[in-house]
GROMACS .gro file of C-alpha atoms in nm:
model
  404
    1UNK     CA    1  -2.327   7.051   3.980
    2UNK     CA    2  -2.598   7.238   3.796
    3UNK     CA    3  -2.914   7.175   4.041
    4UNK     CA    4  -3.060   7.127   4.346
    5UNK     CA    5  -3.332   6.968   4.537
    6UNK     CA    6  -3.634   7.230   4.531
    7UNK     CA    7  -3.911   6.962   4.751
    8UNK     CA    8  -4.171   6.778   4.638
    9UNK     CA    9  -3.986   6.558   4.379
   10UNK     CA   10  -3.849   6.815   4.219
   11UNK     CA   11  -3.486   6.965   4.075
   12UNK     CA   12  -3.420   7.266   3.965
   13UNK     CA   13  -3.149   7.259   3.717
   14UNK     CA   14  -2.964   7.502   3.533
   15UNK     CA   15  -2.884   7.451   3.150
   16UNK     CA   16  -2.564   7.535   3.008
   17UNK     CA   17  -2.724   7.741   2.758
   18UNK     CA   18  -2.909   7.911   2.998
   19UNK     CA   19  -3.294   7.907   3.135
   20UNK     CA   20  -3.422   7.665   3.393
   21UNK     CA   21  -3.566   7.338   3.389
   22UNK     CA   22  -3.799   7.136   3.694
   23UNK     CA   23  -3.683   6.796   3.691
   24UNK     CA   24  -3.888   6.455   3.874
   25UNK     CA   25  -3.597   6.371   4.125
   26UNK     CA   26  -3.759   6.007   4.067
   27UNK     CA   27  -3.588   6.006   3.713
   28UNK     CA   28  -3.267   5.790   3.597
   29UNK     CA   29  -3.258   5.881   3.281
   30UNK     CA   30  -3.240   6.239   3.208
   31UNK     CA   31  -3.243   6.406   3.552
   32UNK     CA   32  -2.882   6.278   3.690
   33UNK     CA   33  -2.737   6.384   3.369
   34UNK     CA   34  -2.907   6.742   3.373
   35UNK     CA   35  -2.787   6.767   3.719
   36UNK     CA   36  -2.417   6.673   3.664
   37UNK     CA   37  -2.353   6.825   3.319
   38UNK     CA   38  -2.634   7.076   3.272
   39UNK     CA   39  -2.715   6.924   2.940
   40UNK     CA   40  -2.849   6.608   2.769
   41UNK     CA   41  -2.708   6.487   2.435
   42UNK     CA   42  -2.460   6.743   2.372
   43UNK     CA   43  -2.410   6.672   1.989
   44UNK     CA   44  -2.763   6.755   1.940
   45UNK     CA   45  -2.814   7.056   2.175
   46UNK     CA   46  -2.494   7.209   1.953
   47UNK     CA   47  -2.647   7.134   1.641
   48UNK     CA   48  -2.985   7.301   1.750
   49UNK     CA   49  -2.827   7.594   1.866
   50UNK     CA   50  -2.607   7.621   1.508
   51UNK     CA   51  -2.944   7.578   1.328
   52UNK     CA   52  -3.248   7.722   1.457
   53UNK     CA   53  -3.307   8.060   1.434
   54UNK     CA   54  -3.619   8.316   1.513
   55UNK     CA   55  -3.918   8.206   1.328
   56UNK     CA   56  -3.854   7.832   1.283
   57UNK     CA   57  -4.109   7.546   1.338
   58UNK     CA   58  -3.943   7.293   1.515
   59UNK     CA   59  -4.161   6.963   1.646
   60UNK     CA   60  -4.031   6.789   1.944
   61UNK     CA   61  -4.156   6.422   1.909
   62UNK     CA   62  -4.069   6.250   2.287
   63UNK     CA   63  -4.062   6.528   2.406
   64UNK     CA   64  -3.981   6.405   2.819
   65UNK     CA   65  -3.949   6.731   3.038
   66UNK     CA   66  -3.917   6.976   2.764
   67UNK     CA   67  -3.494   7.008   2.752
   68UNK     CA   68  -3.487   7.018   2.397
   69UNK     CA   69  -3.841   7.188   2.389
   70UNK     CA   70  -3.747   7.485   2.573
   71UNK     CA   71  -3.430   7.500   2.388
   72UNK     CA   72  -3.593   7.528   2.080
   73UNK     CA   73  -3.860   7.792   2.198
   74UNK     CA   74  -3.582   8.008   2.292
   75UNK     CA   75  -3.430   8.027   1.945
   76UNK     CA   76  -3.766   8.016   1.810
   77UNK     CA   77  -3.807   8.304   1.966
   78UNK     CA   78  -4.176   8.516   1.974
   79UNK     CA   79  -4.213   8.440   1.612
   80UNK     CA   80  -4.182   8.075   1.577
   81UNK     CA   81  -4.342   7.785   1.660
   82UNK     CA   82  -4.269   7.474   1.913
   83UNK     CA   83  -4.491   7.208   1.902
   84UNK     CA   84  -4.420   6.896   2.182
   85UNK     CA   85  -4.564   6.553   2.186
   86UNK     CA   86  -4.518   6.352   2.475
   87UNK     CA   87  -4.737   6.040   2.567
   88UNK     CA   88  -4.689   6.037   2.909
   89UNK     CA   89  -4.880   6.271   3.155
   90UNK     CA   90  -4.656   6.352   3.448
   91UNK     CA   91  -4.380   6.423   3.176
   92UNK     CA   92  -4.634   6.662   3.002
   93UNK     CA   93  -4.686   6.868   3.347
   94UNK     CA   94  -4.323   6.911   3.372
   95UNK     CA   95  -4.327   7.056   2.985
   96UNK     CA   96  -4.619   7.307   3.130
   97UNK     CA   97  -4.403   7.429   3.385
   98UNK     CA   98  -4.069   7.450   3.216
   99UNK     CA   99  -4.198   7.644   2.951
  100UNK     CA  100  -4.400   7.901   3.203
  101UNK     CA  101  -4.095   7.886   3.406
  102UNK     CA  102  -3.925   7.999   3.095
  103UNK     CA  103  -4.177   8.204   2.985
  104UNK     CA  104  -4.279   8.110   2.639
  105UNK     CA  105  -4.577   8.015   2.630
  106UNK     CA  106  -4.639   8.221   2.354
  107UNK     CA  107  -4.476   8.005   2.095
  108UNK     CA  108  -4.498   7.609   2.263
  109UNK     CA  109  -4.767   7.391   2.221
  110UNK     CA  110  -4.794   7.059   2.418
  111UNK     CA  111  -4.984   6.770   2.270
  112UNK     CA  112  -5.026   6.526   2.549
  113UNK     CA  113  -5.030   6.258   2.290
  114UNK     CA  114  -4.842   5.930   2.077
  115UNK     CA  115  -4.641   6.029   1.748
  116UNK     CA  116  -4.780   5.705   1.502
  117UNK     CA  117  -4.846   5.623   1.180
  118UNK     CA  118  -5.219   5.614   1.187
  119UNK     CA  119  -5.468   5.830   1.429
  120UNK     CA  120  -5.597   5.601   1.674
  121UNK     CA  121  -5.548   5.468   2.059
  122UNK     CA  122  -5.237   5.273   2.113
  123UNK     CA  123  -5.092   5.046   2.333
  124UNK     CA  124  -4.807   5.225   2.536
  125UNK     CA  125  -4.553   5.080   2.782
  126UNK     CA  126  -4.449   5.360   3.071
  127UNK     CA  127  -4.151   5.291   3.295
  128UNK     CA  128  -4.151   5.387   3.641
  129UNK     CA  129  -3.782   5.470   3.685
  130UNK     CA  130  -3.617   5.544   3.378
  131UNK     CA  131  -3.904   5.792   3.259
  132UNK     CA  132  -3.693   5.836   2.929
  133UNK     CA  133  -3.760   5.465   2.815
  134UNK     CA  134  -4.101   5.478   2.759
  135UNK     CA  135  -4.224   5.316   2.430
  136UNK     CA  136  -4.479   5.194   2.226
  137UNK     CA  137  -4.311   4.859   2.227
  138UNK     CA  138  -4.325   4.623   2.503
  139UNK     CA  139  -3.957   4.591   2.716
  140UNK     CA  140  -3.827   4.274   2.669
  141UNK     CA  141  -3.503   4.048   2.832
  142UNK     CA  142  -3.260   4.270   2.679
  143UNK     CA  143  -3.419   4.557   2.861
  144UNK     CA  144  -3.450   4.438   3.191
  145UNK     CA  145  -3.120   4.246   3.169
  146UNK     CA  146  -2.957   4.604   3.121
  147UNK     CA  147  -3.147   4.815   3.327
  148UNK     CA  148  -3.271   4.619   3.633
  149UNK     CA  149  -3.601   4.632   3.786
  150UNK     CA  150  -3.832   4.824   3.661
  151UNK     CA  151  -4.215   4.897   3.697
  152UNK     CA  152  -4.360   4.948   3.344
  153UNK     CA  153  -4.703   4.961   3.355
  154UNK     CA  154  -4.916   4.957   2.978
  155UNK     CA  155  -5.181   5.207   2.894
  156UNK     CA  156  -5.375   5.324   2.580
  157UNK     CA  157  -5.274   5.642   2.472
  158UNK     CA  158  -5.463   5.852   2.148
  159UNK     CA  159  -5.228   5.927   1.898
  160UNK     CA  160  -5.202   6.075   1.540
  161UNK     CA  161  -4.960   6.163   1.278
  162UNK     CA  162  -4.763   6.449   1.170
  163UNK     CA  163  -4.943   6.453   0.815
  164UNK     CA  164  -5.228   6.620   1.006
  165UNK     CA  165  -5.027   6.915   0.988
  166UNK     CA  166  -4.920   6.930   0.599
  167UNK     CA  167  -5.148   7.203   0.534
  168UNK     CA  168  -5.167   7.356   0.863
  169UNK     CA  169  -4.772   7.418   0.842
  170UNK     CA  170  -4.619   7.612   0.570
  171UNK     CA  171  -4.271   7.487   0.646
  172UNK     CA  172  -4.102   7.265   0.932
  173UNK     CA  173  -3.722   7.313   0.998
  174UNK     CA  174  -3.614   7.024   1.239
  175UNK     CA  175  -3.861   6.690   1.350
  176UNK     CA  176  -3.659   6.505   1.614
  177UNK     CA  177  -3.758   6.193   1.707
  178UNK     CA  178  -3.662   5.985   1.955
  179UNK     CA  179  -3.924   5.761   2.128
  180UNK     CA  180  -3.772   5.422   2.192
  181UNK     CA  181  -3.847   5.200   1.924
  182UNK     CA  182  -4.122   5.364   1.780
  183UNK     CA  183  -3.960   5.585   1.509
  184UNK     CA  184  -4.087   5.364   1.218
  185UNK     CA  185  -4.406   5.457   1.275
  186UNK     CA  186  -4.377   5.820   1.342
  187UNK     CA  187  -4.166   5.864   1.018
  188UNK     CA  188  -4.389   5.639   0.860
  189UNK     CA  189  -4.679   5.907   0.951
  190UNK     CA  190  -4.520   6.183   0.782
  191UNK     CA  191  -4.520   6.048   0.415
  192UNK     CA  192  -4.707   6.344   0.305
  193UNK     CA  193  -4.512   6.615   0.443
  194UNK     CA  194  -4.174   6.471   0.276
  195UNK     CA  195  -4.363   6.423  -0.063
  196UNK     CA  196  -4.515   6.835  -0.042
  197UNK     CA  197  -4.149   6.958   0.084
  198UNK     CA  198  -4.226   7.044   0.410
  199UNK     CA  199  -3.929   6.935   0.610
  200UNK     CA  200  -3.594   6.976   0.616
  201UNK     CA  201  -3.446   6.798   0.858
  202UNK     CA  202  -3.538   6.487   1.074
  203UNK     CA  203  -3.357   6.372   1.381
  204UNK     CA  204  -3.435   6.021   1.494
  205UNK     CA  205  -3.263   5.776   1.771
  206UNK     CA  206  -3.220   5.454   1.575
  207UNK     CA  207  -3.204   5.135   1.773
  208UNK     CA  208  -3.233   4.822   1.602
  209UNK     CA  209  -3.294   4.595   1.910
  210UNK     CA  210  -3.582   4.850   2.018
  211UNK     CA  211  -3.715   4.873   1.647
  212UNK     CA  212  -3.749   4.496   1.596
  213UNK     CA  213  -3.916   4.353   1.284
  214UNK     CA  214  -3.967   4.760   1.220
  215UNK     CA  215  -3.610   4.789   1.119
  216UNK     CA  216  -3.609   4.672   0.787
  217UNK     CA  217  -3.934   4.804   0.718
  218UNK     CA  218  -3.744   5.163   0.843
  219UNK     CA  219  -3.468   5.053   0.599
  220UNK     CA  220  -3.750   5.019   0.307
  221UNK     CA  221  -3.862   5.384   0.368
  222UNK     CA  222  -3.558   5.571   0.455
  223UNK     CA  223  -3.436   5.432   0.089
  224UNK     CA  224  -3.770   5.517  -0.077
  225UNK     CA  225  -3.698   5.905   0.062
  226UNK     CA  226  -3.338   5.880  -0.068
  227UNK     CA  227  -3.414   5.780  -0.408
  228UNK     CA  228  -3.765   5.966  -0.460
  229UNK     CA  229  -3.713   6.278  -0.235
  230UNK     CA  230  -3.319   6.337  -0.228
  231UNK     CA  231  -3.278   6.278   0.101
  232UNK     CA  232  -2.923   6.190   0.242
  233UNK     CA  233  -2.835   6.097   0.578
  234UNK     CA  234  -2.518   6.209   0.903
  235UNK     CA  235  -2.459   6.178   1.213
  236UNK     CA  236  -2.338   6.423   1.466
  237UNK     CA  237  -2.006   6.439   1.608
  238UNK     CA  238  -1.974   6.602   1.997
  239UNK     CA  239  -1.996   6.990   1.795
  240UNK     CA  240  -2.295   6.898   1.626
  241UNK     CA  241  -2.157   6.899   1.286
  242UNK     CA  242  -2.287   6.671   1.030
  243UNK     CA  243  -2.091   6.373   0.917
  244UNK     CA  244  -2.251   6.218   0.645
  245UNK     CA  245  -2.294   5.834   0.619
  246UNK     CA  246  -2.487   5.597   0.375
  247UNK     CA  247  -2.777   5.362   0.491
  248UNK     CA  248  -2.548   5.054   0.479
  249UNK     CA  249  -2.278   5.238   0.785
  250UNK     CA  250  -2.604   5.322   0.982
  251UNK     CA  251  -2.748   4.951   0.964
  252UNK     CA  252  -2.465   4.794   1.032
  253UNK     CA  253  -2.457   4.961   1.385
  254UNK     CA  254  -2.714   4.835   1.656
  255UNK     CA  255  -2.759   5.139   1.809
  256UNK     CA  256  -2.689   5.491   1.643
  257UNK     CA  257  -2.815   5.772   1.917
  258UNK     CA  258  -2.878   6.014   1.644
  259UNK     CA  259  -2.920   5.980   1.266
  260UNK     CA  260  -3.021   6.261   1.049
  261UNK     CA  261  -3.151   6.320   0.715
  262UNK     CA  262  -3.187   6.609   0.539
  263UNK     CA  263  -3.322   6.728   0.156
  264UNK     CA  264  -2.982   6.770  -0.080
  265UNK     CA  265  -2.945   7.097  -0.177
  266UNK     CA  266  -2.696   7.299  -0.387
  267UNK     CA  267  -2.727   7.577  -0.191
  268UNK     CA  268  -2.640   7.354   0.141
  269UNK     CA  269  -2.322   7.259  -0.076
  270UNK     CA  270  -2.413   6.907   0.041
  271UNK     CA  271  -2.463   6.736  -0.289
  272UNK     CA  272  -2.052   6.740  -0.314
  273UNK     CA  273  -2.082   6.591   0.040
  274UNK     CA  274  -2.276   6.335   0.026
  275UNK     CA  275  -2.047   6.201  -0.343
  276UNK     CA  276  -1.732   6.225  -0.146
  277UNK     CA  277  -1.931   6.061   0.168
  278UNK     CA  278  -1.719   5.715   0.328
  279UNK     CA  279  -1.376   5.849   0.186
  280UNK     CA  280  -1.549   5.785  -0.208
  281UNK     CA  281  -1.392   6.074  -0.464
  282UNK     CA  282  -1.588   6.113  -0.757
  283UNK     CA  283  -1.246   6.099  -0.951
  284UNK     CA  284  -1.249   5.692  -0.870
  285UNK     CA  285  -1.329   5.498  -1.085
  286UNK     CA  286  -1.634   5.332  -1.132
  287UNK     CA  287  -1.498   5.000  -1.063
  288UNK     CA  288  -1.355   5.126  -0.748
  289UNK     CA  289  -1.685   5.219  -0.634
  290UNK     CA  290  -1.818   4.888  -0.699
  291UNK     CA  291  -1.524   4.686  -0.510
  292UNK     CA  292  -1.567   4.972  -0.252
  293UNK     CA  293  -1.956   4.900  -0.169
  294UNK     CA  294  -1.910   4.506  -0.219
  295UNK     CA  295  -1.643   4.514   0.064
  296UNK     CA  296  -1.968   4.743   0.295
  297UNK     CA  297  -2.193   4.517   0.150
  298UNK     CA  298  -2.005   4.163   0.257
  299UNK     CA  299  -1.931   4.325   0.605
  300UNK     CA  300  -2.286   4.414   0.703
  301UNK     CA  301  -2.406   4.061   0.567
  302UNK     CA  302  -2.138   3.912   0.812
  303UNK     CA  303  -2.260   4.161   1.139
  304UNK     CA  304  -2.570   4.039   1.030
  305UNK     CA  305  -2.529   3.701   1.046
  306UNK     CA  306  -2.327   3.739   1.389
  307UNK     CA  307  -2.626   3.972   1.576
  308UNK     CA  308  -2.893   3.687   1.444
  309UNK     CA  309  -2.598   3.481   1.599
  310UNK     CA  310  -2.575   3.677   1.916
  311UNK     CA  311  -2.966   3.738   1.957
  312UNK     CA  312  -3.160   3.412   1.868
  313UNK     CA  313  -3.309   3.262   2.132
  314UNK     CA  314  -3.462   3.686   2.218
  315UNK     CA  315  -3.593   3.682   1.820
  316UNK     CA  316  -3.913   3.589   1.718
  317UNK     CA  317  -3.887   3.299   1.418
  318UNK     CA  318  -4.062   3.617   1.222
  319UNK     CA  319  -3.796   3.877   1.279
  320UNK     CA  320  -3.487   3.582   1.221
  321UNK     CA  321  -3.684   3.513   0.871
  322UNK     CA  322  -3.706   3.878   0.779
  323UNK     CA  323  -3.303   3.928   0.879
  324UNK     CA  324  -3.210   3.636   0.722
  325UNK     CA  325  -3.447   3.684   0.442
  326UNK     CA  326  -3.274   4.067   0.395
  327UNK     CA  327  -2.950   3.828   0.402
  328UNK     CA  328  -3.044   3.639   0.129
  329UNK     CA  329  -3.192   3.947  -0.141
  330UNK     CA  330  -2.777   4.112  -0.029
  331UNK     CA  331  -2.591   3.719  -0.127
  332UNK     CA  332  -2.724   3.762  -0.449
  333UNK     CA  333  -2.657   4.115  -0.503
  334UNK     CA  334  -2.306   4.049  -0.406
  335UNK     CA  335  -2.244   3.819  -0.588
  336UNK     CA  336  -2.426   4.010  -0.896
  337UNK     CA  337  -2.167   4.272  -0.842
  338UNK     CA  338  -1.897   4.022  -0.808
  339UNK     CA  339  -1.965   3.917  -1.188
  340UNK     CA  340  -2.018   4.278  -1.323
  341UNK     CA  341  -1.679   4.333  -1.207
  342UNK     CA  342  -1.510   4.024  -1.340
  343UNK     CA  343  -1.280   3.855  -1.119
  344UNK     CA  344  -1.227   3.570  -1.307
  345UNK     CA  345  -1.258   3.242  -1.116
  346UNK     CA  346  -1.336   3.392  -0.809
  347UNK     CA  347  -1.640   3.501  -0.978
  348UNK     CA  348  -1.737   3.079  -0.979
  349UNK     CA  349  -1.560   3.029  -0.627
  350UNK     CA  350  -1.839   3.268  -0.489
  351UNK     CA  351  -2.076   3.085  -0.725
  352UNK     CA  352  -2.046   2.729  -0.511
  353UNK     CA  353  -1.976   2.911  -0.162
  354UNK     CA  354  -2.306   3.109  -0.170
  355UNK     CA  355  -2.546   2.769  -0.337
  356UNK     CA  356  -2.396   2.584  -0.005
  357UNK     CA  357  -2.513   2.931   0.205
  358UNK     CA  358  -2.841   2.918   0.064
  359UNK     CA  359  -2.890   2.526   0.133
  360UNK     CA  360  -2.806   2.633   0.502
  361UNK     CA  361  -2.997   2.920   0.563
  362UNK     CA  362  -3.286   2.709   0.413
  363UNK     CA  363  -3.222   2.443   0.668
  364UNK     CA  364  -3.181   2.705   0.890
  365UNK     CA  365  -3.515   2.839   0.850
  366UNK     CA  366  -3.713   2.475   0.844
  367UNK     CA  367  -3.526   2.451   1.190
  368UNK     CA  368  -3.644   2.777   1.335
  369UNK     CA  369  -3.986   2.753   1.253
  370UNK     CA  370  -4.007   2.415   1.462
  371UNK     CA  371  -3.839   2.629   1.776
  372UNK     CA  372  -3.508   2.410   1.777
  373UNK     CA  373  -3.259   2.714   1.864
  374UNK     CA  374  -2.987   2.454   1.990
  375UNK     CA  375  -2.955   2.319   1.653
  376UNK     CA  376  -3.047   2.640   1.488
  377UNK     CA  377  -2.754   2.787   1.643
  378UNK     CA  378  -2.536   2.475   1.558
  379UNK     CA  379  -2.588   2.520   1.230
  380UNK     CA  380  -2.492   2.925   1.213
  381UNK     CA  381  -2.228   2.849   1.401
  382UNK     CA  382  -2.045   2.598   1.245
  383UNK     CA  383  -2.200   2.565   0.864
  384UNK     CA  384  -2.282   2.963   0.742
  385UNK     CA  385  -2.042   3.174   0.961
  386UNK     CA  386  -1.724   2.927   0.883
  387UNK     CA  387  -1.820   2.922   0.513
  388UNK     CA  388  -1.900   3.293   0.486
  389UNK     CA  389  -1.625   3.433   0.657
  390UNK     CA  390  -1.385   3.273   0.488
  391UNK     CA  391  -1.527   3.367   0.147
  392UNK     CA  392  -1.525   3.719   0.277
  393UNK     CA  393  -1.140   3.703   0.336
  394UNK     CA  394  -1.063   3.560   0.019
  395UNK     CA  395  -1.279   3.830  -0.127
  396UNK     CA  396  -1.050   4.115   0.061
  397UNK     CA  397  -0.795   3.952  -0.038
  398UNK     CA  398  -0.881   3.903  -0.420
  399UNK     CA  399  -0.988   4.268  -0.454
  400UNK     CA  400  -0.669   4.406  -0.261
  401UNK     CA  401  -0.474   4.229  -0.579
  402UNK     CA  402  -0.694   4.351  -0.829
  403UNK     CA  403  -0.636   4.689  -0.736
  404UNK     CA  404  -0.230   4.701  -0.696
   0.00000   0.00000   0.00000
């Protein structure tokens, strides 16, 4: 065990990597963790402690009780700069005194705000118990179906963007982000500091459930930073090394607990990296890459398909068109793909499989918008899955015999 009851609500733990932290004893989230293990997200903790050094900027964005905040200000040291935003007020206290209990208040700031796109008052949803699932989106079914009873209680919070700093900062090493839903907006409010090169690396939960409709907009901007700004994209394994991934692994996971991206770099020796990224050698062939990415491609259309499946009657008829909609734009650039590579007649088999797809999902959508899930899930179930999945196996199959 790494703490101990100290009165008045409060635990004292004691972090693996040394210092001391005040936990609420009324916490489920973080505090049974920090008392157990002595550390929270161990993949990240490693990776700051491999990457910041004295005189980075590092911006703590959900900030809680200040774990990774006081991490940071250690390695920070005297002459760098913390800066922690945390929407919730008790949780901002508990920042105040882990950092004086830590002693650096010389190099933390605490913003008692919201991380958003815009700079204005918000609507945001507190919970009462698990004091790390506080969002800016309102808890639905899923939430309470997995977590219990819970108190959340909705206030207005002031909030503001990171742009405010792009000339107040010079440089910023790590953003990490993780706020429950609500990292669309905060990345979304930092356009200008990726466009003047003022960031290397961003850390963000990614959580498609919590993110809702926000997901494929997140999708849109994550690829408008990888094409215009070079950015590529990892995960952490339990060291906190990076192990890059593309944008099509990441989405076809509902929930990712960290995803990073980063500015390539020669000098990082990434660029190599991120080529040879999902077992790809740049020695392939281009063809290979093609029948590669169509086999990622058709997979993530069909875990689409199955979590619209899975998560109907929770969707709004908005979010199901915008998935299904996504869908649609990813049929045609399969089957695009499917022709530049020239399988012959499979090439008109996927031709007349996808026109009877699209005459479904079209139903499909006519059905949803008058609220009929019954019949809206009849027809996934046993017109577009059945048809789909078994063009998808002849397709594995077809491109396993073009290849031998």
């Amino acid at each position: 065990m790494r703490g101990v009851y100290i009165g008045n609500n409060k635990m004292l733990i004691s972090p693996i990597w040394g210092g001391k932290l005040i936990a609420s004893s009324n916490d489920r989230s973080l505090m049974p963790e920090l008392v157990i293990h002595g550390f929270y997200e161990i993949a990240l903790t490693k990776y700051f402690l491999k990457n910041i050094k004295p005189g980075d900027t590092v911006i703590d964005v959900g900030a809680n009780l200040g774990y990774f905040t006081v991490l940071a200000g250690y390695l920070v040291g005297p002459n760098g700069k913390v800066i922690a935003y945390e929407a919730v007020k008790e949780n901002c206290d508990l920042i105040q005194e882990n950092i004086s209990l830590n002693y650096i208040n010389d190099r933390v700031e605490i913003r008692n705000k919201a991380v958003y796109s815009q700079n204005k008052t918000i609507s945001f949803f507190e919970t009462e118990m698990f004091k790390g699932n506080s969002s800016i989106k309102k808890h639905g079914k899923n939430y309470f179906d997995f977590f219990g009873k819970e108190h959340i209680k909705e206030n207005k919070v002031p909030a503001e963007c990171l742009d405010n700093y792009v000339e107040e900062l010079p440089f910023i090493k790590i953003i990490k982000v993780v706020i429950e839903g609500g990292e669309y907006h905060a990345l979304l409010g930092m356009q200008k500091l990726i466009e003047n090169n003022k960031v290397d690396t961003i850390i963000f939960e990614f959580n498609q459930n919590m993110l809702g409709s926000d997901s494929i907009l997140l999708r849109k901007l994550l690829e408008k930073w990888r094409d215009e700004y070079s950015y590529y994209f990892f995960t952490l394994n339990d060291e906190g090394e990076e192990i890059v991934v593309d944008l099509d692994t990441i989405y076809s996971k509902p929930v990712i607990p960290l995803v990073g991206m980063k500015k390539i770099s020669s000098e990082s020796g990434k660029v190599a990296e991120v080529f040879n990224s999902n077992d790809i050698d740049r020695s392939i062939s281009k063809k290979d890459q093609m029948v590669h990415g169509i086999l990622e491609l058709s997979k993530t259309c069909l875990e689409a398909l199955e979590f619209v499946e899975s998560q109907l009657n929770n969707m709004t008829w908005k979010n199901v068109e915008l998935v299904l909609n996504d869908f649609i734009f990813a049929l045609n650039k399969l089957e695009q793909f499917i022709h530049e590579i020239n399988l012959g007649v499979f090439s008109d088999i996927t031709s007349d499989r996808f026109e009877l797809i699209q005459k479904s999902l079209n139903q499909l959508l006519i059905i949803i918008s008058n609220k009929n899930y019954s019949e809206a899930l009849n027809v996934i179930q046993k017109e577009i899955i059945p048809v789909y999945s078994d063009w998808q196996k002849t397709l594995s199959d077809v491109l396993s015999l073009s290849n031998n």
